Each structure stands twice: as C-alpha cells, then as structure tokens.
mmCIF file of C-alpha atoms in Angstrom:
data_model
loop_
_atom_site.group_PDB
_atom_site.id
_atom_site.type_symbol
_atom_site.label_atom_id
_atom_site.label_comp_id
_atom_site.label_asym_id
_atom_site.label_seq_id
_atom_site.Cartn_x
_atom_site.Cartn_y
_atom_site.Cartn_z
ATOM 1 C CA UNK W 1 16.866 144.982 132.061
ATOM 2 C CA UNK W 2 15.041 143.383 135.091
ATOM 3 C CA UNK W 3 14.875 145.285 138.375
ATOM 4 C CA UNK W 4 13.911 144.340 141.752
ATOM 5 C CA UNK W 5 11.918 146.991 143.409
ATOM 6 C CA UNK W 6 11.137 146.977 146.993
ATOM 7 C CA UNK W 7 7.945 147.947 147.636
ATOM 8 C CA UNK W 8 6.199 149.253 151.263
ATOM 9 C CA UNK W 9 2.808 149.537 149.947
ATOM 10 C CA UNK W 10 3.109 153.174 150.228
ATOM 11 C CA UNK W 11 3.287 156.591 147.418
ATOM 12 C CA UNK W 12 7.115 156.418 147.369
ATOM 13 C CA UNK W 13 7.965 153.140 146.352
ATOM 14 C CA UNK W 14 4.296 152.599 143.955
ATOM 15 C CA UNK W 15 5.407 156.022 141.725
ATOM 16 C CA UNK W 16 9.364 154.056 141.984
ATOM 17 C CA UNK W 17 8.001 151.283 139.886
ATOM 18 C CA UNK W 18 5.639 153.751 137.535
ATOM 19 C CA UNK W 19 8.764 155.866 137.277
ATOM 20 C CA UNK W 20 11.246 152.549 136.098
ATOM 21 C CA UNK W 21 8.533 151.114 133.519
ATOM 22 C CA UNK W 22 8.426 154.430 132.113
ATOM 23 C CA UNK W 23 12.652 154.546 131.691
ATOM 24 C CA UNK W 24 12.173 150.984 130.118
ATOM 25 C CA UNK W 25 12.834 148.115 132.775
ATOM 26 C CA UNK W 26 11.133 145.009 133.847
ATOM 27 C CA UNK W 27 9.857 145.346 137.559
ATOM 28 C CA UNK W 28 9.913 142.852 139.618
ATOM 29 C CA UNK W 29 7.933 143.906 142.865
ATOM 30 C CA UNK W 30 9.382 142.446 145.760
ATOM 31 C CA UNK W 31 7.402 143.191 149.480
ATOM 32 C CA UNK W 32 10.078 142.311 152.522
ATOM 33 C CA UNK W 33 8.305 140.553 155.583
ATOM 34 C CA UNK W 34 10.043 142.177 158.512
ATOM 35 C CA UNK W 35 8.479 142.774 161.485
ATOM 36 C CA UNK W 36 5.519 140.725 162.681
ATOM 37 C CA UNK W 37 2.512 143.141 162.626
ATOM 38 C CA UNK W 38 0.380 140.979 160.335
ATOM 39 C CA UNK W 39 -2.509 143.201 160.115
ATOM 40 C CA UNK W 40 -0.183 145.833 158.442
ATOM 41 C CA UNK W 41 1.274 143.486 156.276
ATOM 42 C CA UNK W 42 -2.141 142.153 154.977
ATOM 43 C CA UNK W 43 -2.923 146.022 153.735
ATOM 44 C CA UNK W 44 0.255 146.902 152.262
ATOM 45 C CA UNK W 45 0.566 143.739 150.487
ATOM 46 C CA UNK W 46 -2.817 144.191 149.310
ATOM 47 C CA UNK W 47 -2.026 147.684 148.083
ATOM 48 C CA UNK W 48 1.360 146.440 146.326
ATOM 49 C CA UNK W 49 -0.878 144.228 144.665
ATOM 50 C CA UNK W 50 -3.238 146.441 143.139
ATOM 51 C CA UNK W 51 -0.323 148.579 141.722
ATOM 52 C CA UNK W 52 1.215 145.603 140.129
ATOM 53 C CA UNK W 53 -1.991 144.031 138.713
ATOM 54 C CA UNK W 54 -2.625 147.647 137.366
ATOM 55 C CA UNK W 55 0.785 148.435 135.720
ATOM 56 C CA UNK W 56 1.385 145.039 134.884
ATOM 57 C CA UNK W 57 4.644 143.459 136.510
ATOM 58 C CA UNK W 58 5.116 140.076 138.536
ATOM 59 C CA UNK W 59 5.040 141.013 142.736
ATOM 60 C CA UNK W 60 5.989 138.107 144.761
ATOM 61 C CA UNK W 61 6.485 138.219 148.941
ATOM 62 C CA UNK W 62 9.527 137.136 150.817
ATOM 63 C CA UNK W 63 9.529 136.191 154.394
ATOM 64 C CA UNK W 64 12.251 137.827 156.410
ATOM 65 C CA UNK W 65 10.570 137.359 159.486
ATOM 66 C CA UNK W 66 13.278 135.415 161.180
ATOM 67 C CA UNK W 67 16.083 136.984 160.239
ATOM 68 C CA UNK W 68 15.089 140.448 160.511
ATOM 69 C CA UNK W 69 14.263 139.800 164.522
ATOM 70 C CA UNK W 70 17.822 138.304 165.099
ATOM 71 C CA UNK W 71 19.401 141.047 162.739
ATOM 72 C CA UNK W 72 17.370 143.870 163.537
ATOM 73 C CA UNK W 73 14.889 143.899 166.392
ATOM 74 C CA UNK W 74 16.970 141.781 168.899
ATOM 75 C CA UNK W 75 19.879 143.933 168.097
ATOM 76 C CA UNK W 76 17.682 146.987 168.952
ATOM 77 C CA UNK W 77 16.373 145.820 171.933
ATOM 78 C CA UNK W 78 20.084 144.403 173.252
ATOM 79 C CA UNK W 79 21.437 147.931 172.591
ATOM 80 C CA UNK W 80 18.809 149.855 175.076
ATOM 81 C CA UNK W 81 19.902 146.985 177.583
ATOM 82 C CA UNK W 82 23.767 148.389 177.202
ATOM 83 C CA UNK W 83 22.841 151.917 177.442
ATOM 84 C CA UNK W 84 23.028 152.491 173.781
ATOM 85 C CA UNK W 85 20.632 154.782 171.158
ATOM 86 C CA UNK W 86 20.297 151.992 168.696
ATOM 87 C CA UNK W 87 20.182 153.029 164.844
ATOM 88 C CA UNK W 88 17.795 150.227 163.216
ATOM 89 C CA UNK W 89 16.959 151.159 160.116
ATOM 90 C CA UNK W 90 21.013 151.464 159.505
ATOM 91 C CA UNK W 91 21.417 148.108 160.176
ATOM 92 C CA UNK W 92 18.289 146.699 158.271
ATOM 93 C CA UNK W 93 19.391 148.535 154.962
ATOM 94 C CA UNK W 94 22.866 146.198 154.229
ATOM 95 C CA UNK W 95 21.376 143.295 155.981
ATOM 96 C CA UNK W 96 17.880 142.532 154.854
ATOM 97 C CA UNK W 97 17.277 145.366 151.696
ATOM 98 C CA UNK W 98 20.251 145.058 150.196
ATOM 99 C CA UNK W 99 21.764 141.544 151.858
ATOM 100 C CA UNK W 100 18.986 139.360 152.062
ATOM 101 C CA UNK W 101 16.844 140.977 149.591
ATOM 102 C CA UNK W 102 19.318 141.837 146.568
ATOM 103 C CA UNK W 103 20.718 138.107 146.728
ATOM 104 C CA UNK W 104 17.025 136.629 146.337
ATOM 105 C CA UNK W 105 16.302 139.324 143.525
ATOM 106 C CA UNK W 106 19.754 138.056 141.821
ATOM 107 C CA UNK W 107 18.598 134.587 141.944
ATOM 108 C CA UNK W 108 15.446 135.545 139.896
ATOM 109 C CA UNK W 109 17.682 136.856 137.094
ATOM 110 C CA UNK W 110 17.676 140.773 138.255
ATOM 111 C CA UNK W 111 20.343 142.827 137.368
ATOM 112 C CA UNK W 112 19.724 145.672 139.678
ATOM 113 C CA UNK W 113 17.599 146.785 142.866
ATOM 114 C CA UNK W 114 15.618 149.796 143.510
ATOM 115 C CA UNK W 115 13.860 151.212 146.033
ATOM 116 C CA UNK W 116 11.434 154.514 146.979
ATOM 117 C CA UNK W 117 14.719 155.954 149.301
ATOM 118 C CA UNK W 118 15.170 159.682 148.832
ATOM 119 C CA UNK W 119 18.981 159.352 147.794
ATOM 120 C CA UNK W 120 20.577 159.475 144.595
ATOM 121 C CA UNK W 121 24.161 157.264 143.373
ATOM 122 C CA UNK W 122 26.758 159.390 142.193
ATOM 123 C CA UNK W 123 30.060 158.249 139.993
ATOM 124 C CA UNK W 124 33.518 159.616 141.230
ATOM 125 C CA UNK W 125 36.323 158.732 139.765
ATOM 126 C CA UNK W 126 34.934 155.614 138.501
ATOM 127 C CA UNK W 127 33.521 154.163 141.782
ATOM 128 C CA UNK W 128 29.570 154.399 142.434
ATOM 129 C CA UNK W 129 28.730 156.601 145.526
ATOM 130 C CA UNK W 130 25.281 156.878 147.930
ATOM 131 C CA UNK W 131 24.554 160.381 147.804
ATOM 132 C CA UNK W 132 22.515 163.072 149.590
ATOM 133 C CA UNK W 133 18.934 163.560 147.562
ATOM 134 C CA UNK W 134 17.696 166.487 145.922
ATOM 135 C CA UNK W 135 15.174 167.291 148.958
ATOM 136 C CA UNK W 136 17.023 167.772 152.213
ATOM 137 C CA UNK W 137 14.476 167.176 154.259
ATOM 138 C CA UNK W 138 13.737 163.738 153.365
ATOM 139 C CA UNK W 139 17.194 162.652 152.444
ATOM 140 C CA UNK W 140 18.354 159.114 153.438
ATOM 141 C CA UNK W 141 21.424 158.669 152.799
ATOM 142 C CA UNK W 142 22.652 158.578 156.371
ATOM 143 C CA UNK W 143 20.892 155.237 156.692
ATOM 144 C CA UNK W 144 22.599 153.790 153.443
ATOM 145 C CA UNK W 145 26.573 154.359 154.969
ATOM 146 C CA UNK W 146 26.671 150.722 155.481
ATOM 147 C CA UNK W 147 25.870 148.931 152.036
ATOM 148 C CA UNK W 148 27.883 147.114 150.396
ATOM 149 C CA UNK W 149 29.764 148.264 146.725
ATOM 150 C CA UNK W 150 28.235 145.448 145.140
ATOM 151 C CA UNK W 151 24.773 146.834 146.571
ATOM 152 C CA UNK W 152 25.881 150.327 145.733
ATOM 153 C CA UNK W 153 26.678 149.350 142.049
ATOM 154 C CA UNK W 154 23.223 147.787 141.394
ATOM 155 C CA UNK W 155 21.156 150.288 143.080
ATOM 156 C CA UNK W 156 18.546 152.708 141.171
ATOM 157 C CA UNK W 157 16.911 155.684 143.707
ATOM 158 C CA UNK W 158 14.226 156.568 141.115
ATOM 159 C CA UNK W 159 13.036 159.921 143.397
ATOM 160 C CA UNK W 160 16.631 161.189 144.237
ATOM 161 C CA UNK W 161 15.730 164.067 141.791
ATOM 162 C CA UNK W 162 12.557 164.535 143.397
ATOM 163 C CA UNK W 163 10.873 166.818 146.036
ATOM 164 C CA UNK W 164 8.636 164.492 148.478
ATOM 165 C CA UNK W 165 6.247 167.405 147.951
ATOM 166 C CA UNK W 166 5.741 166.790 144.056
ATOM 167 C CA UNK W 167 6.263 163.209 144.504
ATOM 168 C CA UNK W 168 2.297 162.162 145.511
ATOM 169 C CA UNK W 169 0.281 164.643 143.152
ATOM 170 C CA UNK W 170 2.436 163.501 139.999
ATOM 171 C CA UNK W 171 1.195 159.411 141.336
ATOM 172 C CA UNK W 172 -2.200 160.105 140.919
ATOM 173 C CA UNK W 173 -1.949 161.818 138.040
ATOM 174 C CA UNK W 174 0.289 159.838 136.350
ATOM 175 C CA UNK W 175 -2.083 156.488 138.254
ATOM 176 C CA UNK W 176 -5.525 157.764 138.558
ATOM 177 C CA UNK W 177 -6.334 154.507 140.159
ATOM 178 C CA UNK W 178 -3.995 155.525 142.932
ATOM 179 C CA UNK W 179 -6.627 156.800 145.053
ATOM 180 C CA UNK W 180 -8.326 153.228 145.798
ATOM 181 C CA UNK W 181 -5.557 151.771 147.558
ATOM 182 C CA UNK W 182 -5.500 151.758 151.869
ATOM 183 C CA UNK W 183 -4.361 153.822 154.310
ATOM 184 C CA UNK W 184 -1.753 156.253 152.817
ATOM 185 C CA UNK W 185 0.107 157.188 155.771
ATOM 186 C CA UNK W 186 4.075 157.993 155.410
ATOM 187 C CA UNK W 187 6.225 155.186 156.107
ATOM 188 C CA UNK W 188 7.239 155.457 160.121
ATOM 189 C CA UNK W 189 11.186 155.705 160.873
ATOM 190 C CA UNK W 190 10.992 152.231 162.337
ATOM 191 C CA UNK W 191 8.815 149.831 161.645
ATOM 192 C CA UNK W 192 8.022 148.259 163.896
ATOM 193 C CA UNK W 193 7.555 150.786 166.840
ATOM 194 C CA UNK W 194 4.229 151.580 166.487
ATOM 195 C CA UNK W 195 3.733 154.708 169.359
ATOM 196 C CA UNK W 196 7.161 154.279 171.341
ATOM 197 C CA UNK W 197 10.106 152.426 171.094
ATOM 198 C CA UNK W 198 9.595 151.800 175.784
ATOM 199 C CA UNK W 199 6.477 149.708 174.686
ATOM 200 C CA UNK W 200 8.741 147.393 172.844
ATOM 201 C CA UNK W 201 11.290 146.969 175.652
ATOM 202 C CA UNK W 202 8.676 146.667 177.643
ATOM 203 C CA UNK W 203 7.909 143.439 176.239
ATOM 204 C CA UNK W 204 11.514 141.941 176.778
ATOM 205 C CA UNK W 205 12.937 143.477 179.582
ATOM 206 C CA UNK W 206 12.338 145.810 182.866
ATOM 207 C CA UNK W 207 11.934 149.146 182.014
ATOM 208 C CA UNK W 208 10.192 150.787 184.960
ATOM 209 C CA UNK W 209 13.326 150.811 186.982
ATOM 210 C CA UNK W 210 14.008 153.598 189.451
ATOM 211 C CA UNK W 211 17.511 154.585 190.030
ATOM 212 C CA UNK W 212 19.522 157.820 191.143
ATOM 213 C CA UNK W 213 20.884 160.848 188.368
ATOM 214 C CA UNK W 214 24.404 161.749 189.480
ATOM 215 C CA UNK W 215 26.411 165.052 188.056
ATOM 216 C CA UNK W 216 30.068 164.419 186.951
ATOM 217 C CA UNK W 217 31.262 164.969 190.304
ATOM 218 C CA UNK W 218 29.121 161.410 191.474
ATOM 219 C CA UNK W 219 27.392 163.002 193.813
ATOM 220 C CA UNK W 220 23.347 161.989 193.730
ATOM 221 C CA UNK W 221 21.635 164.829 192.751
ATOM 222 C CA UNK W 222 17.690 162.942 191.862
ATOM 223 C CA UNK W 223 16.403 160.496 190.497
ATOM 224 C CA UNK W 224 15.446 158.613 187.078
ATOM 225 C CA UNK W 225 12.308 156.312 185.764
ATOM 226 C CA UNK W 226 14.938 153.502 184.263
ATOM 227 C CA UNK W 227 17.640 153.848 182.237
ATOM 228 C CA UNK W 228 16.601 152.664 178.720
ATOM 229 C CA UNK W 229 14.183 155.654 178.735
ATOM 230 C CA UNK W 230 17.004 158.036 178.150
ATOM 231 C CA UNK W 231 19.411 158.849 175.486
ATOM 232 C CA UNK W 232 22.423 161.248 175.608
ATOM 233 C CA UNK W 233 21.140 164.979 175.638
ATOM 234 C CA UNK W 234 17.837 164.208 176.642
ATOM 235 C CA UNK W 235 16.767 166.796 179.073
ATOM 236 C CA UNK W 236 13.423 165.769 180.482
ATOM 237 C CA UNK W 237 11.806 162.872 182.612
ATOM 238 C CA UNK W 238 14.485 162.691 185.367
ATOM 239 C CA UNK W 239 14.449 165.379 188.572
ATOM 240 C CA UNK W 240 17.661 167.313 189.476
ATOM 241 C CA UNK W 241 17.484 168.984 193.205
ATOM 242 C CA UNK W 242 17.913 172.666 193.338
ATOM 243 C CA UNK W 243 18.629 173.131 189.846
ATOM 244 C CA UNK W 244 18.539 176.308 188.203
ATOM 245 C CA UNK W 245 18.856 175.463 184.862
ATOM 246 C CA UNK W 246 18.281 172.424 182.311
ATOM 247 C CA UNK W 247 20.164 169.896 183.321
ATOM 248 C CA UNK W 248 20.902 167.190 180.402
ATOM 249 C CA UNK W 249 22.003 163.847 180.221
ATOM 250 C CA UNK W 250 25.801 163.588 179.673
ATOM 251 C CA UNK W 251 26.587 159.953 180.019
ATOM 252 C CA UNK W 252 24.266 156.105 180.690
ATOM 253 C CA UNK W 253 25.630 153.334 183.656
ATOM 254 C CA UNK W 254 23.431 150.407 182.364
ATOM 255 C CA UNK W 255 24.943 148.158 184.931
ATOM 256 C CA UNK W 256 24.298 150.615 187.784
ATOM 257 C CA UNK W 257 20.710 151.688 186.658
ATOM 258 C CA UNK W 258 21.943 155.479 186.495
ATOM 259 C CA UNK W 259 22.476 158.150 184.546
ATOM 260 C CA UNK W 260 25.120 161.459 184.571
ATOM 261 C CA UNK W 261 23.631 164.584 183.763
ATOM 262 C CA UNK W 262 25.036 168.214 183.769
ATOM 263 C CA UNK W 263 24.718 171.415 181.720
ATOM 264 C CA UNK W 264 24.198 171.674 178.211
ATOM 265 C CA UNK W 265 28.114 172.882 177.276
ATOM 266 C CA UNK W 266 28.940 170.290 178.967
ATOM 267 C CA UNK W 267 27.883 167.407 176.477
ATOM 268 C CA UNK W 268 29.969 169.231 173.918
ATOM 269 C CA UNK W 269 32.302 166.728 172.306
ATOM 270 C CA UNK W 270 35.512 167.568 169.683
ATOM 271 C CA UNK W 271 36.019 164.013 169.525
ATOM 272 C CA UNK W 272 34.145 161.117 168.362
ATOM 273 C CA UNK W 273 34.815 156.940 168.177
ATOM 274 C CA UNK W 274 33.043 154.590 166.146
ATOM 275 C CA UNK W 275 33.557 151.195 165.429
ATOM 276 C CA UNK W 276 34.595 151.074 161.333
ATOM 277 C CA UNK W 277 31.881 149.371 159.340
ATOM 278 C CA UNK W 278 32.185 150.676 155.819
ATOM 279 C CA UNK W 279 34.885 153.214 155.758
ATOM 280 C CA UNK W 280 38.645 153.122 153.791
ATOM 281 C CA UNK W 281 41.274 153.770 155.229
ATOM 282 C CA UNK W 282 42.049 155.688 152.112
ATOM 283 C CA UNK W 283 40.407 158.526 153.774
ATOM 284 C CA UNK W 284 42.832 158.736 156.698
ATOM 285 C CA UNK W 285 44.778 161.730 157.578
ATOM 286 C CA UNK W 286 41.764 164.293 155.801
ATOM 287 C CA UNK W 287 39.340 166.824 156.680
ATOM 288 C CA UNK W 288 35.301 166.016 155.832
ATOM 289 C CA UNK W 289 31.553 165.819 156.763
ATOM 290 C CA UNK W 290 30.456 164.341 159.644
ATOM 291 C CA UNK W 291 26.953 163.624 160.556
ATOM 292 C CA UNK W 292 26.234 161.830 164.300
ATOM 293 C CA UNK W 293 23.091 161.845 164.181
ATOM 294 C CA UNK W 294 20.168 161.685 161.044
ATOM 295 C CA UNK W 295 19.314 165.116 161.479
ATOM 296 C CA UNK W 296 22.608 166.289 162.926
ATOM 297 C CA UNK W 297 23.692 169.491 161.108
ATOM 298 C CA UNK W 298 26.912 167.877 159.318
ATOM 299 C CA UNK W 299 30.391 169.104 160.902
ATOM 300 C CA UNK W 300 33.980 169.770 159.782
ATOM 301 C CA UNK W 301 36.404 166.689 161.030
ATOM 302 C CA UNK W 302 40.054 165.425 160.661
ATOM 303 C CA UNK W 303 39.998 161.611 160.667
ATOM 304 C CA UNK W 304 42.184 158.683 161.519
ATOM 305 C CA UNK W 305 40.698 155.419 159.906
ATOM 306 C CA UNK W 306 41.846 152.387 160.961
ATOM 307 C CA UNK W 307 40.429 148.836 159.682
ATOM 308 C CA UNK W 308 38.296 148.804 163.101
ATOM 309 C CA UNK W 309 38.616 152.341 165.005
ATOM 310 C CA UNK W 310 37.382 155.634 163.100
ATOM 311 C CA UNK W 311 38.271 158.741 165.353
ATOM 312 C CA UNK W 312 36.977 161.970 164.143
ATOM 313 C CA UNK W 313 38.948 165.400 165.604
ATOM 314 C CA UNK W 314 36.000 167.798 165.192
ATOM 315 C CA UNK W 315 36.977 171.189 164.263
ATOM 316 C CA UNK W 316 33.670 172.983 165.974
ATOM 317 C CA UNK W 317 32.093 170.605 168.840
ATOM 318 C CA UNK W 318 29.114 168.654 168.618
ATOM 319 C CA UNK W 319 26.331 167.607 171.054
ATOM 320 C CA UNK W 320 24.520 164.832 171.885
ATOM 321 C CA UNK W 321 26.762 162.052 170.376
ATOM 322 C CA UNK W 322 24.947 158.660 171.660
ATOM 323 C CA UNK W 323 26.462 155.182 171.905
ATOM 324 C CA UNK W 324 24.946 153.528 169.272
ATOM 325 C CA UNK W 325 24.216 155.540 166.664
ATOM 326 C CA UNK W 326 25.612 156.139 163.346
ATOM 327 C CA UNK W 327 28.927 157.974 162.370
ATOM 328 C CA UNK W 328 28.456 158.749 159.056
ATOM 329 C CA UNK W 329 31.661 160.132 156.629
ATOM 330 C CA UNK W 330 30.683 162.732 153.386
ATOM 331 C CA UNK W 331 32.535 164.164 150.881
ATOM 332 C CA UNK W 332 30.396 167.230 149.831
ATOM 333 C CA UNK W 333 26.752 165.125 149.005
ATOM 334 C CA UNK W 334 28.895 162.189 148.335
ATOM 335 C CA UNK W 335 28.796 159.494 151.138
ATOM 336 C CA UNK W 336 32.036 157.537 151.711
ATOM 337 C CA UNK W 337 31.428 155.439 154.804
ATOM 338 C CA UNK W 338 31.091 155.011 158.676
ATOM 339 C CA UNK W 339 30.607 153.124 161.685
ATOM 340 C CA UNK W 340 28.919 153.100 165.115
ATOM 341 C CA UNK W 341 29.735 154.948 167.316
ATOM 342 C CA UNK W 342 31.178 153.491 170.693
#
C-alpha cells in the first residue's frame, strides 16, 4: 500500500517514514511549502532528501505558498486585528495537511497519509477517532479536532505509541546516517513566527498603539502598549494605578484600542461559546472533556450542540478562555470534535 508521508525535515517525521517501510508500505515523501522563509526551506528539503535517497522512496515538493497565506497566515494576522488569540496550526491541519495535501497524495495513487504528529487513531464503534498519544506532553491531538472523516480514515500516526524521548536515539540507531543531516532543532509551534508572533503584525498592521486599561466598572485605571500584544489572562506589559495585586486581562475592545483587566477570579468562566466546526450534534445533551486551550488541563462539561453554536456548561470554571482559540470535545483520549471559540 502507498502512503503519503509529510515530511518537515526534522527526527519526527524522518523515523515516520523508517518506521512505515519497516511495517511494509511504499512512502511517498511529500515536503509542504508553507510559509515563505526560503532559507529554511532550502535545509529541510535538503535534509528530506538525504533520508529518501538513503532509504530509498520517491520525495517530491508541493508549493502551498499561496494558499497557505490566504488560509493560514492572513487569517492569523486578521484575528489579532479583531482582538482574537488566533489558533494556526488548527486551521493549517484540515486545510493544507490533510485538504490540500491528502487530495494531491490521492491523485498520485496513495491510499493513505501519515505524518510525524504525536497522536494515535482509535476505532469506536466502527467510526475512526483522533486520539490523545501515548506521551502527554507532546500530544497533538488538540490541533487535529478539525479534520475531516475522510482525512481521519486514511491517516497513519506512526509515533502515537511512542515517547518523544525514545523517539531520536532509536533514529540514529536504527539510521546511522542520521547524524549528517542540518540543523536538528524541534519543529516550532508555528512556523512561521520565528522569535514573536508582534514582529509579524508588525509587518501588516500598527502595533505600537497606546491606549487606556479600564476595570469592569469602565473606569481608566492605566494604560496599554496596543492591543494585539495581549491575550485574555495575560497579566504583564500594561500598568494598573494603585494596584495591590496582579491585575489580569479579562476582556479586548479592538475597535477602541483598550483592554479590561481585573483580578484573577474574576476571568473565571462556567460557560464557553464556540462556533461548531467539526462537532455532531449527536453529542448534545452529555457530559465530557473539554480542553480551551493546548495545554489547558481538560474539564468536565454539559453540552448543547447545535449545527453552528457549541455551548459548554462547565461543571468546575475555567480561566483564560480567548476569542479565537480552539474548543476542543473528548471522550476519555478519544477526540470527537470542536469549534472556535467566539
């Protein structure tokens, strides 16, 4: 059977394709074109090279370029200008991985897709789930809640079973070659913020813009750098007069250039909207995991699905739930679904 793996260049996804020739498929290495760092691209395209000329499967490159900014990096940049904590890699996994990039590996006769994603695919009652990985630490799955089921159904995670830990000695002892290949660095949460996600607005919009902090009475209490340079529970970088203790931010005004702030119980929340992206309204009316953020502890909720609204009824309170970010639905490691949360 011939499989599509995307490849970064990286340990993960180079011991991914050792890993599937060794259970008996036919790679296909595949290296996405996303962001435009070129210099990057040039070493890890060398590097997925080497490990395909050395295990012996067909790599080819696909430019994504100009999708991926409309998809992906416009989108990100948008959502800062709206007050929002944008979730990119959330919405680059259904759209470019496993859109763009499963229908292009389909057309070149592959059956499935796999990639170097700590997350594993479960079967429950007959229907193919993303689910939580082995290691913890370095599980994924929250970015895979919006895939689709034909995605889901193809899709091989060949380190789900893996600790990141064992994952690099048992590549370069299974590849002794390994060691030759550039600039082994762990992949960054989003690609293409190289230091800090402000230096990319700062190419596309004002940033450095002054404005006053307000508690949740409206009275002015300081004042702020700009907006976009805060996210909901952040607790430094703004001034509060007088204040006595941490102050946080509770709430953003985009249109006003200002931001709410108060104490920390008070950004406690026992209920959370998101806009439905992936999640049945099967599961309406029950009690399961939430997660609202990636390394959120998960929490107890009752939802109400609808086709477009997902309201969870938390039954401890969370904090820190941003605009923007991911509400993401599991049934024990199983996920089931989600949507952003408004």
């Amino acid at each position: 059977m011939k499989v599509a793996l995307l490849m970064s260049g990286g340990v993960d996804s180079s011991y991914s394709a050792y890993l599937l020739q060794q259970q008996g498929y036919e790679v296909l290495g595949i290296y996405l074109k996303l962001h435009d760092k070129e210099e990057k691209h040039k070493i890890f395209i060398k590097n997925c090279e080497k490990v395909a000329k050395n295990l012996g499967f067909e790599f080819i490159v696909l430019e994504a370029q100009e999708a991926f900014k409309t998809i992906v990096y416009d989108y990100f940049v948008r959502s800062y200008e709206r007050g929002e904590t944008p979730n990119p890699c959330a919405m680059c996994n259904p759209n470019m991985k496993f859109g763009f990039a499963l229908e292009k590996a389909l057309e070149l006769g592959c059956e499935k897709i796999a990639t170097g994603h700590y997350a594993r695919i479960q079967e429950v009652n007959g229907i193919k789930r993303v689910a939580k990985a082995l290691d913890s630490s370095k599980d994924q799955s929250y970015f895979l809640y919006a895939i689709s089921q034909d995605a889901i159904d193809r899709l091989i995670f060949p380190l789900g079973d893996m600790l990141k830990a064992e994952v690099k000695p048992k590549a370069f002892e299974a590849m002794p070659w390994f060691g030759s290949l550039e600039e082994y660095k762990e992949s960054q949460e989003i690609c293409f913020v190289e230091t800090d996600y402000i230096d990319i607005l700062k190419k596309h919009t004002k940033v450095d813009s002054p404005g006053v902090v307000r508690d949740t009475q409206g009275n002015i209490v300081g004042s702020h750098k700009g907006y976009m340079q805060y996210t909901i529970g952040k607790r430094k970088g703004f001034s509060v007069k007088g204040a006595l203790e941490p102050h946080f931010v509770l709430d953003i005004d985009p249109k006003a250039n200002e931001i709410i702030v108060g104490k920390k119980h008070e950004l406690a929340k026992n209920l959370v909207q998101a806009s439905n992206v992936s999640l049945s309204t099967l599961y309406n009316d029950k009690e399961y995991d939430i997660k609202i953020r990636y390394r959120s502890t998960p929490t107890k909720a009752r939802l109400e699905v609808q086709d477009d609204v997902i309201t969870a009824h938390l039954l401890e309170p969370v904090f820190g739930v941003a605009k923007g970010q991911a509400l993401v639905v599991y049934d024990g490691d199983c996920v089931l679904g989600g949507g952003v949360i408004a």
